[in-house]
Amino acid sequence: MKFSLNNIITKLAICGIALGSLGHYCYKEYSRDFSHRKTPAPSTAKPHSENSAKLAASLRPSEALDKVISSNTPSITTERSIAIFENGTSVFVSEPTHDHVAEASVKLHRLGENEIKFSVFRVEDGSYIVSFSNQGITQWVYPQEVNYIQNMSTLDLKNYLSEREISTLPTNWNPTLEGRVGLLARAWLMSDLYNPKVHKILKGVTTLQKDSASD
C-alpha cells in the first residue's frame, strides 16, 4: 500500500483541529524579521468593520465551495457532521442531532461573541487550514487564493485589521504569508457571521438518522 506524505500531514492537521488540541497560531506579521520573538502574542482581534467581511466575500471564487466540500469529506465520522456556510466556513457538528443548521449556526454565533483567535496550518498542494479557537470551526484557503493574498498590498491588507490592530502597527508592517492567509480567512468567517447561510451539510451516519429512516 502506498502512503502519501501530504495526505498523512493533512489528516493529522484535521484530526488535531477536531480534537481541540491545536495551539493558537501567533501573528507574525508585525515584523519581517520575527526570529527574535520567542513567544509572540496570539491573534485575538476581530475585523474592524462589516465592509472588510463583504470585501472578502466578493473576492472568493464560487468554485472554492466545491473544493471545501471535497476537503472536508474525509473528516465526516459517525460522531461528527460538517456544516459549510456560503463563504466557506466549516463548522463541526456533534452527532446525533435533529437540526444540523441550528447547531452550526449557534456554534458560529457563540464564536462571534468573543475575540476570535486563529491558527494557520499548511497542508498538501500549498493549501492552508485556518482553525478558529478550538471549537471545530475552520476555513480552507487554496493556492489560487494564497497567491492573491500574497500579492496584496499592505494598504489593502489593512482593510482586514481591527482598529486596535491598526493602532499598534509598526511603520514597516508587512505580514508573513501565514498572517496574510489568516487575515483573509478571518474575513471570510466574519462574512458568514454577518450573513449566516448554510451551503451544504456533510452528514455522518448516526444512530439518530438510522432510526429516522426506519420509521
Coordinates of C-alpha atoms in Angstrom, one line a residue:
M1 CA 0.0 0.0 0.0
K2 CA 1.4 3.4 -1.0
F3 CA 1.3 6.2 1.5
S4 CA 1.2 9.9 0.6
L5 CA 3.1 12.1 3.0
N6 CA 0.9 15.0 2.0
N7 CA -2.2 13.0 2.8
I8 CA -0.8 12.0 6.2
I9 CA 0.1 15.6 7.0
T10 CA -3.4 16.8 6.0
K11 CA -5.2 14.1 8.1
L12 CA -3.0 14.9 11.1
A13 CA -3.9 18.6 10.9
I14 CA -7.6 17.9 10.6
C15 CA -7.6 15.4 13.5
G16 CA -5.8 17.9 15.6
I17 CA -8.5 20.5 14.9
A18 CA -11.3 18.1 15.6
L19 CA -9.8 17.1 19.0
G20 CA -9.3 20.7 20.0
S21 CA -5.7 20.2 20.8
L22 CA -4.3 22.7 18.3
G23 CA -2.2 25.6 19.6
H24 CA -3.2 29.1 18.5
Y25 CA -1.2 30.4 15.6
C26 CA 0.5 33.6 16.6
Y27 CA 0.6 36.7 14.5
K28 CA 3.9 37.0 12.8
E29 CA 3.0 40.0 10.6
Y30 CA 4.2 42.7 12.9
S31 CA 7.7 42.5 11.6
R32 CA 9.5 41.0 8.6
D33 CA 12.2 39.5 10.9
F34 CA 10.4 37.8 13.7
S35 CA 13.0 35.2 14.6
H36 CA 13.9 37.1 17.8
R37 CA 10.4 36.8 19.1
K38 CA 10.3 33.7 21.3
T39 CA 6.7 34.0 22.5
P40 CA 4.6 36.3 20.2
A41 CA 1.1 37.1 21.3
P42 CA -1.8 35.2 19.6
S43 CA -4.2 36.9 17.2
T44 CA -7.4 37.8 19.1
A45 CA -8.9 40.8 17.4
K46 CA -12.0 41.0 15.2
P47 CA -12.0 42.7 11.7
H48 CA -13.0 46.3 12.4
S49 CA -16.0 46.6 10.1
E50 CA -18.6 44.8 8.1
N51 CA -17.1 46.2 5.0
S52 CA -14.0 44.1 5.3
A53 CA -16.1 41.0 5.6
K54 CA -18.1 41.9 2.5
L55 CA -14.9 42.7 0.6
A56 CA -13.5 39.3 1.4
A57 CA -16.7 37.5 0.3
S58 CA -16.7 39.3 -3.0
L59 CA -13.2 38.1 -3.8
R60 CA -13.7 34.4 -3.3
P61 CA -14.3 32.3 -6.4
S62 CA -17.6 30.4 -6.3
E63 CA -15.9 27.1 -7.2
A64 CA -14.0 27.3 -4.0
L65 CA -17.0 25.9 -2.1
D66 CA -16.8 22.7 -4.2
K67 CA -13.2 22.3 -3.0
V68 CA -14.2 23.0 0.6
I69 CA -16.8 20.2 0.4
S70 CA -14.2 17.8 -1.1
S71 CA -11.6 18.8 1.5
N72 CA -14.0 18.2 4.4
T73 CA -15.5 14.9 3.3
P74 CA -12.7 12.7 4.7
S75 CA -13.4 14.3 8.2
I76 CA -17.0 13.0 8.4
T77 CA -17.5 10.3 11.1
T78 CA -20.4 8.6 12.8
E79 CA -20.0 11.2 15.6
R80 CA -19.4 14.3 13.5
S81 CA -21.0 16.0 10.6
I82 CA -19.9 19.3 9.0
A83 CA -21.9 22.3 8.0
I84 CA -20.4 24.5 5.3
F85 CA -21.5 28.1 5.1
E86 CA -21.7 30.3 1.9
N87 CA -18.2 31.8 2.4
G88 CA -16.5 28.5 3.2
T89 CA -16.7 28.5 7.0
S90 CA -16.8 24.8 8.1
V91 CA -18.4 24.0 11.4
F92 CA -18.1 20.6 13.0
V93 CA -21.5 19.4 14.4
S94 CA -21.6 16.6 17.0
E95 CA -24.0 13.7 16.3
P96 CA -26.7 12.8 16.9
T97 CA -28.7 16.0 16.3
H98 CA -32.1 16.7 14.8
D99 CA -31.1 20.1 13.3
H100 CA -27.6 20.5 11.8
V101 CA -28.2 24.0 10.6
A102 CA -29.3 25.3 14.0
E103 CA -26.4 23.6 15.8
A104 CA -23.9 25.0 13.4
S105 CA -25.4 28.5 13.5
V106 CA -25.4 28.6 17.3
K107 CA -21.8 27.5 17.4
L108 CA -20.8 30.1 14.9
H109 CA -22.7 32.8 16.7
R110 CA -21.0 31.9 20.0
L111 CA -17.6 32.3 18.4
G112 CA -18.5 35.8 17.2
E113 CA -19.4 36.9 20.8
N114 CA -15.7 36.8 21.8
E115 CA -12.4 37.9 20.3
I116 CA -11.6 35.5 17.5
K117 CA -8.3 33.5 17.7
F118 CA -7.0 31.6 14.8
S119 CA -4.3 29.0 13.9
V120 CA -2.8 28.5 10.4
F121 CA -1.5 25.2 9.1
R122 CA -0.1 24.4 5.7
V123 CA -1.2 21.2 4.1
E124 CA -0.9 19.5 0.7
D125 CA -0.7 21.3 -2.6
G126 CA 0.1 24.6 -1.0
S127 CA -3.3 24.8 0.7
Y128 CA -3.9 26.0 4.3
I129 CA -6.3 25.1 7.1
V130 CA -7.2 28.0 9.3
S131 CA -8.7 27.0 12.7
F132 CA -10.7 29.5 14.8
S133 CA -10.5 28.9 18.5
N134 CA -10.6 25.2 19.4
Q135 CA -14.3 24.7 18.6
G136 CA -14.1 22.9 15.3
I137 CA -14.6 25.9 13.1
T138 CA -12.3 26.2 10.1
Q139 CA -11.6 27.8 6.7
W140 CA -9.7 26.2 3.8
V141 CA -7.5 28.5 1.7
Y142 CA -6.4 27.2 -1.7
P143 CA -3.3 28.0 -3.8
Q144 CA -5.0 30.4 -6.1
E145 CA -6.4 32.4 -3.1
V146 CA -3.0 32.2 -1.4
N147 CA -1.3 33.7 -4.5
Y148 CA -3.9 36.6 -4.5
I149 CA -3.4 37.4 -0.8
Q150 CA 0.4 37.1 -1.1
N151 CA 0.5 39.8 -3.7
M152 CA -2.0 42.2 -2.0
S153 CA -0.5 45.5 -0.9
T154 CA -0.2 46.2 2.8
L155 CA -2.5 49.2 2.4
D156 CA -5.3 46.9 1.1
L157 CA -4.5 44.3 3.8
K158 CA -5.3 46.9 6.5
N159 CA -8.9 46.5 5.5
Y160 CA -8.9 43.2 7.3
L161 CA -7.5 44.5 10.6
S162 CA -9.3 45.7 13.6
E163 CA -9.0 49.3 14.8
R164 CA -6.8 48.1 17.7
E165 CA -4.5 46.2 15.4
I166 CA -4.1 49.2 13.1
S167 CA -3.3 51.4 16.1
T168 CA -0.4 49.2 17.1
L169 CA 1.2 48.6 13.6
P170 CA 4.9 49.4 13.2
T171 CA 5.8 51.7 10.2
N172 CA 7.4 48.8 8.4
W173 CA 4.5 46.4 8.8
N174 CA 4.4 43.6 6.2
P175 CA 2.6 40.4 7.1
T176 CA 4.1 36.9 6.7
L177 CA 2.3 34.6 4.2
E178 CA 0.7 32.7 7.1
G179 CA -0.5 36.0 8.7
R180 CA -2.0 37.1 5.3
V181 CA -3.8 33.8 4.9
G182 CA -5.2 34.1 8.4
L183 CA -6.5 37.6 7.8
L184 CA -8.3 36.7 4.7
A185 CA -9.8 33.5 6.2
R186 CA -10.9 35.5 9.3
A187 CA -12.7 38.0 7.0
W188 CA -14.5 35.1 5.3
L189 CA -15.5 33.9 8.7
M190 CA -16.9 37.3 9.6
S191 CA -18.8 37.3 6.3
D192 CA -20.6 34.2 7.5
L193 CA -21.1 35.7 10.9
Y194 CA -22.8 38.8 9.4
N195 CA -24.9 36.8 7.0
P196 CA -25.1 33.1 8.1
K197 CA -26.3 30.9 5.3
V198 CA -25.6 27.2 5.2
H199 CA -24.5 26.0 1.8
K200 CA -24.1 22.2 2.5
I201 CA -24.4 19.7 5.3
L202 CA -22.0 16.8 5.1
K203 CA -23.7 14.2 7.3
G204 CA -22.2 11.3 9.1
V205 CA -24.2 8.1 9.5
T206 CA -25.6 8.2 13.0
T207 CA -28.0 6.1 15.2
L208 CA -30.4 9.0 15.1
Q209 CA -30.5 9.1 11.3
K210 CA -30.9 5.3 11.1
D211 CA -33.8 5.4 13.5
S212 CA -35.5 8.2 11.5
A213 CA -35.0 6.2 8.2
S214 CA -36.7 3.1 9.7
D215 CA -39.8 5.0 10.8

